[in-house]
């Protein structure tokens, strides 16, 4: 299947190269993968660049010890500047889609309305329909009503409370319900860009350079004339010293909410309103683990099949911070890091891991003036760091979410519940939990916070003063540069962003293709 | 000495010390390089790190390691290997931070004053290590909690990614694919 001529593992390169193409796509996740397929199908000569390795189902062994170092940024332990948020972010051919949990949602209509009102977007559900249709058919996105015990317990809880709930759609085909989506699908059931778009693009003549980091866009006047890339070693920890310079008529950035702004910042491109890297959002995520009377084995089965939007818009679009509640998979190494105790206390929690029912709450950041998200900055060596300060507005949402998750878990029959917080202890009743949670000290590195979604940092908008790209994804200040990934979202999405990125990529890549083949 | 972290005055002292320790690290790391000799079969860890981890791991994972001495020794070796593999996959900026953390724990002055460990890591008591971990975990000072979390996540992540840890926690492992 794999065409060796068209895929180059740059960690093995011994000399510098110069490459030419019609379109260079940097990043191969949801945005880059879809885009590359569309360009290649239109007959354009496409080159894809990916910092991570090119691995496939035969490499995926469902082992955390393999997956985290190989398929994630910073061993699945990327941190924000003050270390308060752990960012789980894929870094492999297929990007986040290789390791995501396959939960697909369209952009909520409230979110689109906000983007129209504040950022001058013109899109609505109707104008996006054909893009959704294309992506949903390509990736076989359909409701998945088969719930593992953990999602069933979640469903019991929200039903008992009479709270909103719905079945999640997933991008899978002949899924065996293994539950190891986050470690790379070993049976190619997941319809990621790794298994769909990228093979199509390669068959149409595209070239894929893996283990290659795009370092700098070099512009001359208003055009990018060359992209300077550096080969990574086989571990992905350092560059090897080998350079690949790529010249293309058009450059598409799809390196995600941290990678895309970082590349632009390193390139020191014109940015008169200093918008690059600002307002990067994370769906800051808190968790809660319940100890259930029955075995949950939350490491098995489709990870997320039920969601509750009961509190997503709890105070309107731009009011208090709302959040989306979902279940989560719980493989042991990840679980071990989430539980912050040590010694016997930690050993006891882990001994009952098969009875654990985890819930997570994803904060819908970016819709209120007090929620400005993070800023992508550069370390001395040019690597990115996301400075994401936590404030009272966020803490209020997080505290509210801890309470809601625990209320669901007790309603579902939990014996005990533990929020993801360094000072928390097991609560035996909803009454006890409700009282105690009001006094829990919420501070960075006390509350254990996560993110699996990077969005924003290069907002798309009609006003040059508060955006980086125009409504067609073109960089405001240069002629041959576009951005097609989650970084163009002006706020967080308010739902897992893979389908929103697939749909936007479909729309923008088709428009760009028209312009390029004119 | 029992708890240098609680009394207000001591707390001040500690913050000041950590600040200057960090400066010391920055200033001296090029001169007083950490024992740069790699330990046997290590990609990144050095000899001194191994002594430190040999003391930390049994306390961090107390109750979770095999009782049999032979099995326990093997587990310890493999946890250190997992720790080493993780750190060697980090980008340089993160490796440097882990190096600073280990340096603070290994350099005798900072080990004593910030870690509260007055003997060498080879002779330290389990109670002393427990005290250190508790103090750092519950500290009002952000940097110490960050240090605790880094050690906690690297050590516990390494152990529970290892199939040897699974029987005790009743995790059957990934399903067989036919």
XYZ file of C-alpha atoms in Angstrom:
696
model
C 0.000 0.000 0.000
C 2.716 2.427 1.013
C 4.527 3.949 -1.916
C 8.134 4.162 -0.729
C 9.120 6.568 -3.521
C 6.664 9.172 -2.342
C 7.284 8.977 1.412
C 10.565 10.154 2.862
C 11.540 9.599 6.495
C 13.802 12.596 6.964
C 15.485 11.195 10.073
C 17.423 8.939 7.675
C 18.530 11.696 5.277
C 22.278 12.133 4.959
C 22.362 15.287 2.858
C 20.431 18.498 2.358
C 17.675 18.630 -0.227
C 15.798 21.180 -2.275
C 12.208 20.314 -3.155
C 9.723 22.039 -5.441
C 5.932 21.800 -5.521
C 2.750 23.594 -6.525
C 1.426 23.463 -2.974
C 3.276 22.790 0.246
C 1.091 21.595 3.134
C 2.722 21.834 6.559
C 1.040 19.432 8.974
C -0.978 16.318 8.160
C -3.782 16.345 10.737
C -7.446 17.123 10.208
C -6.729 20.349 8.284
C -3.609 19.375 6.352
C -4.776 15.860 5.492
C -8.080 16.909 3.954
C -6.425 19.817 2.151
C -3.657 17.667 0.666
C -6.197 15.204 -0.725
C -8.253 17.977 -2.333
C -5.196 19.632 -3.907
C -3.797 16.327 -5.172
C -7.137 15.262 -6.657
C -7.253 18.536 -8.558
C -3.971 17.606 -10.215
C -1.732 19.916 -8.229
C 1.759 18.783 -7.323
C 1.582 18.507 -3.518
C 4.284 18.149 -0.880
C 3.293 17.352 2.728
C 5.589 18.016 5.655
C 5.054 16.355 9.031
C 7.208 16.671 12.144
C 6.085 13.311 13.538
C 6.785 9.794 12.253
C 4.916 7.926 9.535
C 3.494 4.956 11.394
C 0.485 2.821 10.681
C -1.791 0.183 12.205
C 0.927 -2.474 12.147
C 3.051 -0.216 14.383
C 0.222 0.462 16.833
C 0.438 -2.076 19.669
C -2.050 -0.561 22.146
C 0.845 0.096 24.549
C 1.127 3.441 26.279
C 4.905 2.986 26.507
C 5.102 3.048 22.686
C 2.353 5.479 21.838
C 3.138 8.471 24.054
C 6.817 8.907 23.070
C 6.167 8.160 19.393
C 2.815 9.711 18.560
C 2.493 12.727 20.853
C 4.202 16.054 21.385
C 6.509 15.848 24.412
C 5.545 12.299 25.374
C 1.879 13.326 25.843
C 3.059 15.622 28.590
C 3.294 18.988 26.874
C 2.735 21.727 29.455
C 1.605 25.307 29.338
C 4.157 27.883 30.519
C 3.250 27.694 34.224
C 2.886 23.876 33.951
C -0.746 24.110 35.065
C -2.258 22.444 31.990
C -1.089 19.209 30.365
C -1.727 19.284 26.625
C -2.262 15.915 24.944
C -1.400 16.679 21.350
C -0.710 14.243 18.536
C 2.507 14.464 16.529
C 2.530 11.877 13.769
C 1.409 11.530 10.187
C -2.343 12.055 10.589
C -1.683 14.562 13.410
C -4.303 14.588 16.121
C -6.569 12.347 14.052
C -4.150 9.435 14.502
C -4.596 9.516 18.283
C -7.915 11.241 18.929
C -10.856 9.506 20.575
C -12.988 9.719 17.378
C -15.713 11.991 18.771
C -17.241 14.138 16.039
C -19.529 17.149 16.384
C -20.575 19.894 14.031
C -19.770 23.463 15.108
C -22.527 24.469 17.572
C -24.875 27.062 16.051
C -24.254 29.392 19.024
C -20.541 29.280 18.249
C -21.070 30.091 14.578
C -23.423 32.932 15.540
C -20.740 34.371 17.820
C -18.107 34.129 15.077
C -20.445 35.900 12.651
C -21.254 38.627 15.112
C -17.806 39.326 16.534
C -15.424 38.193 13.782
C -17.393 38.907 10.634
C -17.746 35.260 9.585
C -20.416 34.676 6.964
C -20.806 30.920 7.416
C -23.838 29.250 8.900
C -25.050 25.669 9.172
C -26.611 25.845 5.695
C -23.536 27.191 3.897
C -21.396 24.595 5.656
C -23.709 21.699 4.782
C -21.920 20.452 1.671
C -18.576 20.521 3.511
C -20.057 18.525 6.382
C -21.600 16.085 3.916
C -18.257 15.576 2.198
C -16.278 15.087 5.422
C -18.902 12.937 7.138
C -19.100 10.642 4.142
C -15.323 10.506 3.603
C -14.691 9.621 7.250
C -17.842 7.570 7.809
C -19.009 9.771 10.676
C -22.134 8.265 12.254
C -23.778 8.026 15.680
C -22.294 5.197 17.749
C -24.912 4.044 20.247
C -22.853 1.159 21.687
C -21.892 2.202 25.200
C -19.201 0.620 27.350
C -20.029 0.354 31.087
C -18.403 3.729 31.767
C -20.504 5.578 29.168
C -23.578 3.607 30.282
C -23.065 4.794 33.857
C -22.687 8.367 32.579
C -25.949 7.929 30.656
C -27.708 6.576 33.755
C -26.531 9.581 35.743
C -27.634 12.272 33.297
C -30.963 10.533 32.701
C -31.634 10.370 36.420
C -30.921 14.091 36.749
C -32.933 14.781 33.647
C -29.989 16.633 32.112
C -29.261 17.040 28.421
C -27.499 14.092 26.786
C -26.914 12.813 23.274
C -25.145 9.986 21.473
C -21.780 10.909 19.965
C -20.941 10.345 16.294
C -17.617 8.682 15.505
C -15.369 8.482 12.433
C -14.980 4.701 12.349
C -15.639 1.809 9.979
C -15.914 -1.799 11.207
C -14.842 -0.597 14.655
C -14.206 -3.488 17.064
C -14.810 -1.345 20.118
C -11.311 -1.996 21.442
C -10.965 1.324 23.276
C -7.380 2.150 22.342
C -8.106 5.006 19.896
C -5.705 7.255 21.831
C -2.776 4.924 21.156
C -3.348 4.633 17.386
C -5.989 2.294 15.938
C -4.433 -1.162 15.453
C -7.125 -2.350 13.012
C -7.526 0.727 10.773
C -11.121 1.119 11.919
C -10.562 4.764 12.735
C -11.065 6.872 9.634
C -8.255 9.315 10.345
C -6.452 11.374 7.721
C -3.700 8.748 8.119
C -5.961 6.039 6.699
C -8.119 8.095 4.315
C -6.855 11.363 2.844
C -3.114 10.809 2.942
C -3.097 7.498 1.012
C -5.349 9.127 -1.618
C -3.047 12.121 -1.899
C -0.003 9.838 -2.218
C -1.707 7.832 -4.951
C -2.352 11.054 -6.813
C 1.368 11.814 -6.761
C 1.773 13.819 -3.551
C 5.007 13.463 -1.588
C 5.191 13.102 2.175
C 8.219 14.152 4.209
C 7.898 12.829 7.754
C 10.196 13.661 10.686
C 10.679 17.080 9.154
C 10.030 20.291 11.085
C 9.182 23.431 9.157
C 11.333 26.027 10.789
C 10.991 29.285 8.879
C 9.021 30.816 6.023
C 11.295 33.094 4.062
C 9.512 35.928 2.309
C 10.559 38.293 -0.406
C 8.152 41.177 -0.681
C 4.659 39.806 -0.327
C 5.464 36.194 -1.255
C 7.008 33.264 0.567
C 9.838 32.157 -1.670
C 11.143 29.260 0.375
C 10.430 27.239 3.499
C 13.381 26.155 5.570
C 12.840 22.758 7.208
C 15.003 20.696 9.537
C 15.097 16.912 9.769
C 14.284 15.425 13.180
C 16.086 12.437 14.658
C 14.223 9.143 14.947
C 13.051 9.970 18.500
C 11.754 13.366 17.424
C 13.713 15.031 20.232
C 16.259 17.035 18.237
C 17.116 18.088 14.723
C 19.824 16.155 12.882
C 21.442 19.102 11.128
C 20.066 18.106 7.727
C 18.070 20.808 5.953
C 15.317 20.509 3.391
C 14.373 23.707 1.572
C 11.004 23.700 -0.133
C 9.835 26.110 -2.812
C 6.155 26.172 -3.699
C 3.681 28.448 -5.460
C 1.442 28.337 -2.440
C 2.016 27.435 1.213
C -0.707 26.026 3.463
C -0.059 25.987 7.204
C -1.822 23.209 9.092
C 0.409 22.675 12.112
C -2.321 23.299 14.697
C -3.093 25.836 17.408
C 0.464 25.905 18.757
C 2.569 24.852 15.763
C 1.111 27.227 13.165
C 1.493 30.435 15.213
C 4.973 29.315 16.321
C 6.123 28.872 12.720
C 4.765 32.315 11.806
C 6.446 33.905 14.835
C 9.793 32.278 14.000
C 9.470 33.604 10.460
C 9.002 37.200 11.650
C 6.432 37.884 8.955
C 4.527 41.159 8.760
C 1.959 41.227 11.576
C 1.193 44.916 12.147
C -1.560 44.291 14.697
C 0.407 41.608 16.551
C -2.321 38.996 16.286
C -0.178 35.895 15.690
C -0.365 33.461 18.586
C -2.861 35.537 20.541
C -6.131 33.986 21.745
C -5.076 30.357 21.608
C -7.714 28.190 23.233
C -7.600 24.762 24.837
C -11.017 23.617 26.068
C -9.292 23.562 29.473
C -10.392 20.259 30.959
C -10.988 19.114 34.528
C -11.847 15.577 35.517
C -13.514 13.490 38.168
C -13.186 9.768 38.857
C -15.950 7.729 40.458
C -15.520 4.387 42.195
C -18.470 2.322 40.994
C -19.953 -0.796 42.604
C -19.504 -2.739 39.367
C -16.499 -3.153 37.091
C -16.272 -0.396 34.471
C -13.049 -1.386 32.681
C -12.995 2.107 31.198
C -9.915 1.139 29.181
C -12.107 -0.996 26.899
C -14.794 0.045 24.433
C -15.359 3.194 22.399
C -13.994 5.908 24.714
C -16.701 8.540 24.293
C -20.229 7.731 23.145
C -22.380 10.016 25.320
C -22.054 13.746 25.952
C -23.993 16.237 28.042
C -24.350 19.867 26.978
C -26.480 20.682 30.030
C -24.034 23.424 31.112
C -22.418 24.294 27.777
C -24.387 27.528 27.486
C -25.328 27.798 31.151
C -25.230 31.601 31.150
C -25.746 32.352 27.464
C -23.071 32.540 24.793
C -20.872 35.204 26.381
C -21.775 34.842 30.071
C -20.220 32.638 32.726
C -17.949 29.892 31.480
C -19.864 26.897 30.133
C -18.574 23.395 29.577
C -19.264 20.127 27.828
C -19.183 16.848 29.757
C -17.857 13.584 28.316
C -16.477 10.260 29.524
C -12.805 9.400 28.983
C -10.759 6.270 28.371
C -8.573 5.204 31.289
C -5.497 3.235 30.336
C -3.309 2.689 33.419
C -0.289 4.944 32.771
C -2.475 7.926 31.957
C -4.629 7.123 34.990
C -1.550 6.883 37.206
C -0.540 10.432 36.315
C -4.041 11.839 36.813
C -4.247 10.583 40.417
C -1.863 12.913 42.208
C -1.310 10.981 45.444
C 1.796 8.851 45.984
C 2.685 5.779 47.990
C 0.019 3.537 49.515
C -2.813 5.979 48.758
C -1.917 5.960 45.053
C -1.403 2.184 45.072
C -4.914 1.748 46.528
C -6.540 3.955 43.889
C -4.747 2.099 41.116
C -5.740 -1.279 42.581
C -9.368 -0.359 41.890
C -8.799 1.148 38.475
C -11.168 -1.320 36.816
C -14.008 0.104 38.955
C -13.209 3.700 37.998
C -15.639 5.787 35.941
C -13.944 8.941 34.651
C -15.754 12.065 33.485
C -14.187 15.163 31.986
C -15.517 18.690 31.497
C -14.235 20.800 28.599
C -14.366 24.547 29.217
C -15.729 26.549 26.313
C -13.037 29.232 26.503
C -12.897 32.440 24.472
C -16.470 33.731 24.415
C -16.256 36.233 27.267
C -13.985 39.290 27.603
C -12.381 37.653 30.628
C -11.523 34.540 28.631
C -8.705 35.556 26.285
C -7.015 32.155 26.195
C -3.289 31.761 25.887
C -0.477 33.324 23.880
C 1.992 31.278 21.874
C 5.532 32.465 22.603
C 8.951 31.253 21.541
C 11.704 29.848 23.736
C 15.273 30.947 23.020
C 15.722 27.965 20.695
C 12.589 28.852 18.706
C 10.432 26.098 20.170
C 6.932 27.147 21.191
C 5.468 27.529 24.652
C 1.859 28.408 25.341
C 1.411 30.989 28.068
C -2.109 30.296 29.323
C -2.815 32.183 32.562
C -5.713 30.939 34.684
C -8.054 33.517 36.179
C -11.157 33.664 38.382
C -13.472 33.467 35.382
C -11.955 30.092 34.486
C -11.837 28.853 38.060
C -15.537 29.610 38.440
C -16.307 27.374 35.460
C -13.962 24.656 36.673
C -15.463 24.622 40.178
C -18.962 24.442 38.699
C -17.856 21.588 36.451
C -16.293 19.565 39.293
C -19.658 19.749 41.064
C -21.673 18.740 37.975
C -19.453 15.766 37.184
C -19.669 14.497 40.731
C -23.434 14.996 40.820
C -23.764 12.824 37.699
C -21.494 10.165 39.164
C -23.404 9.955 42.456
C -26.682 9.856 40.499
C -25.200 6.944 38.539
C -24.591 5.042 41.777
C -20.954 5.901 42.570
C -19.707 4.720 45.962
C -17.057 7.444 46.101
C -15.916 10.288 43.874
C -12.554 12.062 43.512
C -12.049 15.282 41.526
C -8.741 15.802 39.672
C -7.164 18.008 42.300
C -4.014 17.604 44.350
C -5.807 18.402 47.666
C -9.037 16.511 47.012
C -10.019 13.346 48.809
C -12.654 10.738 48.096
C -16.154 12.030 48.789
C -18.708 9.502 49.994
C -21.874 11.440 49.144
C -23.067 14.190 46.870
C -23.891 16.247 49.952
C -20.315 16.036 51.231
C -18.836 16.672 47.776
C -21.076 19.652 47.097
C -20.102 21.319 50.352
C -16.385 20.600 50.116
C -15.933 21.604 46.489
C -16.891 25.188 47.348
C -13.811 25.451 49.562
C -11.299 23.611 47.408
C -8.379 25.935 46.675
C -8.282 26.396 42.921
C -4.816 27.417 41.811
C -2.341 26.420 39.100
C -0.771 23.036 39.848
C -3.354 22.278 42.543
C -6.267 21.616 40.203
C -5.048 19.030 37.672
C -5.998 20.384 34.276
C -5.694 18.965 30.804
C -6.378 19.781 27.195
C -6.695 17.621 24.114
C -7.696 20.424 21.733
C -5.600 23.345 20.538
C -7.586 26.001 18.700
C -7.093 29.631 17.708
C -3.913 31.676 17.631
C -4.412 32.711 13.983
C -8.018 33.852 13.985
C -9.952 34.081 10.749
C -11.974 37.252 10.389
C -13.004 40.154 8.220
C -11.267 42.797 10.338
C -7.525 42.950 9.807
C -7.144 44.321 13.348
C -8.403 41.219 15.156
C -7.530 38.404 12.767
C -4.586 36.782 10.992
C -6.304 35.337 7.920
C -9.239 36.539 5.824
C -12.509 34.671 5.388
C -10.933 32.384 2.791
C -8.005 31.450 5.028
C -5.486 33.681 3.242
C -2.853 35.417 5.338
C -3.738 39.109 5.435
C -0.294 40.422 4.653
C 1.166 38.004 2.070
C -0.020 36.692 -1.290
C 0.792 32.963 -1.295
C 0.161 31.836 2.279
C -2.986 30.270 3.761
C -3.861 28.696 7.070
C -6.175 25.681 7.114
C -6.323 24.176 10.589
C -7.856 24.675 14.023
C -5.794 27.800 14.611
C -8.208 29.869 12.497
C -11.044 29.491 15.013
C -11.605 32.805 16.787
C -12.583 31.082 20.056
C -12.734 27.486 21.180
C -15.409 25.496 19.376
C -17.389 24.267 22.367
C -17.145 20.712 21.034
C -14.330 18.347 20.030
C -12.842 20.145 17.017
C -11.954 17.408 14.526
C -15.119 17.597 12.400
C -15.173 21.421 12.495
C -11.605 21.359 11.147
C -12.445 18.708 8.508
C -15.393 20.797 7.320
C -13.525 24.111 7.265
C -10.612 22.450 5.456
C -12.985 21.046 2.845
C -14.439 24.488 2.247
C -11.185 26.440 2.235
C -9.091 23.907 0.293
C -11.696 23.741 -2.471
C -11.758 27.543 -2.752
C -7.988 27.685 -2.814
C -7.832 24.956 -5.469
C -10.102 26.994 -7.723
C -7.777 29.967 -7.383
C -4.654 27.881 -7.983
C -5.798 26.085 -11.122
C -7.257 29.160 -12.758
C 13.964 20.062 61.002
C 10.848 17.916 60.990
C 9.012 20.331 58.769
C 10.795 23.335 57.423
C 7.875 24.188 55.182
C 5.123 25.155 57.562
C 6.280 27.986 59.813
C 5.947 31.281 58.038
C 9.509 32.381 58.647
C 10.904 29.114 57.390
C 8.697 29.358 54.353
C 10.229 32.687 53.496
C 13.669 31.243 53.957
C 12.853 28.374 51.649
C 11.479 30.558 48.874
C 14.584 32.692 49.017
C 16.768 29.639 48.938
C 15.018 28.086 46.009
C 15.300 31.348 44.135
C 19.014 31.532 44.740
C 19.379 27.826 44.067
C 17.803 28.275 40.681
C 20.183 31.124 40.001
C 23.049 28.964 41.138
C 21.949 26.271 38.754
C 21.799 28.718 35.917
C 25.151 30.245 36.763
C 27.102 27.141 37.642
C 25.649 24.405 35.535
C 28.296 24.962 32.928
C 31.075 24.783 35.550
C 29.740 22.296 38.081
C 28.243 20.048 35.439
C 26.035 17.297 36.794
C 27.748 13.963 36.717
C 27.654 13.714 32.964
C 28.684 10.081 32.804
C 25.680 8.109 31.591
C 24.547 5.225 33.691
C 24.696 1.752 32.226
C 22.264 1.353 29.291
C 20.912 4.879 29.792
C 20.152 7.317 27.007
C 20.035 10.377 29.220
C 20.249 9.635 32.947
C 23.562 9.830 34.768
C 25.028 7.774 37.634
C 23.879 10.152 40.353
C 20.349 10.204 38.940
C 20.181 6.467 39.390
C 20.957 6.752 43.127
C 18.315 9.446 43.455
C 15.673 7.421 41.603
C 16.544 4.274 43.541
C 15.633 6.202 46.683
C 12.557 7.996 45.323
C 10.815 5.177 43.452
C 10.159 2.751 46.347
C 8.478 5.567 48.291
C 6.582 7.095 45.370
C 5.285 3.635 44.493
C 5.091 2.195 47.986
C 2.452 -0.545 48.021
C 2.605 -0.945 44.243
C 5.918 -2.744 43.732
C 6.457 -6.520 43.889
C 7.286 -7.927 47.341
C 9.786 -10.473 46.035
C 13.247 -8.882 46.190
C 14.346 -10.182 42.808
C 11.145 -9.026 41.094
C 11.337 -5.726 42.890
C 14.857 -5.071 41.704
C 13.835 -5.839 38.139
C 10.835 -3.505 38.440
C 13.049 -0.725 39.752
C 15.446 -1.155 36.833
C 12.627 -1.017 34.320
C 11.005 2.041 35.898
C 14.335 3.850 35.636
C 14.618 2.757 32.001
C 11.085 4.049 31.295
C 11.931 7.351 33.009
C 15.079 7.592 30.885
C 13.235 6.850 27.633
C 10.581 9.480 28.369
C 13.095 12.196 29.182
C 15.200 11.381 26.137
C 12.147 11.929 23.919
C 11.494 15.390 25.377
C 12.683 18.440 23.464
C 15.798 20.096 24.828
C 13.935 22.834 26.722
C 12.089 20.203 28.770
C 15.184 18.021 29.234
C 16.946 21.085 30.648
C 14.137 21.627 33.150
C 14.255 18.005 34.298
C 18.014 18.334 34.577
C 17.588 21.381 36.836
C 15.095 19.515 38.983
C 17.428 16.541 39.418
C 20.324 18.887 40.059
C 18.437 20.642 42.880
C 17.819 17.234 44.439
C 21.374 15.996 43.976
C 23.558 18.996 44.794
C 24.132 18.576 48.565
C 23.346 22.175 49.554
C 20.021 22.353 47.697
C 19.178 18.733 48.501
C 19.418 19.555 52.211
C 17.889 23.006 52.268
C 15.157 22.616 49.673
C 14.608 18.876 49.805
C 15.153 18.489 53.549
C 17.333 15.452 52.865
C 20.545 15.704 54.877
C 22.133 12.401 54.011
C 23.227 11.167 50.608
C 20.581 9.461 48.469
C 22.315 6.139 49.039
C 21.746 6.392 52.799
C 18.450 8.236 52.993
C 15.588 6.749 55.062
C 12.211 6.015 53.494
C 10.594 8.336 56.052
C 12.812 11.178 54.953
C 11.839 10.639 51.296
C 8.166 10.458 52.259
C 8.514 13.744 54.090
C 10.121 15.351 51.042
C 7.352 14.181 48.718
C 4.623 15.289 51.117
C 6.224 18.679 51.623
C 6.622 19.310 47.917
C 3.150 18.028 47.043
C 1.479 20.234 49.657
C 3.801 23.219 49.341
C 2.434 26.718 48.894
C 5.288 27.276 46.517
C 4.393 26.545 42.927
C 7.856 25.374 41.851
C 7.931 22.615 44.454
C 4.499 21.294 43.458
C 5.676 21.335 39.836
C 8.754 19.370 40.871
C 6.599 16.849 42.706
C 4.272 16.429 39.734
C 7.170 15.933 37.317
C 8.679 13.173 39.475
C 5.261 11.659 40.182
C 4.204 11.541 36.535
C 7.492 10.239 35.177
C 7.812 7.525 37.830
C 4.197 6.378 38.080
C 3.678 6.683 34.314
C 6.736 4.526 33.717
C 5.569 1.830 36.144
C 1.953 1.591 35.042
C 2.884 1.506 31.353
C 4.840 -1.635 32.276
C 2.946 -4.956 32.021
C 4.598 -6.082 35.290
C 2.374 -3.639 37.179
C -0.890 -4.852 35.666
C -1.681 -8.007 37.597
C -1.870 -6.188 40.910
C -4.370 -3.661 39.544
C -6.416 -6.296 37.721
C -5.786 -4.759 34.283
C -5.836 -7.581 31.741
C -3.875 -5.562 29.185
C -4.868 -4.755 25.614
C -7.283 -7.227 24.030
C -5.912 -9.846 21.651
C -6.591 -9.042 18.023
C -7.474 -12.117 16.004
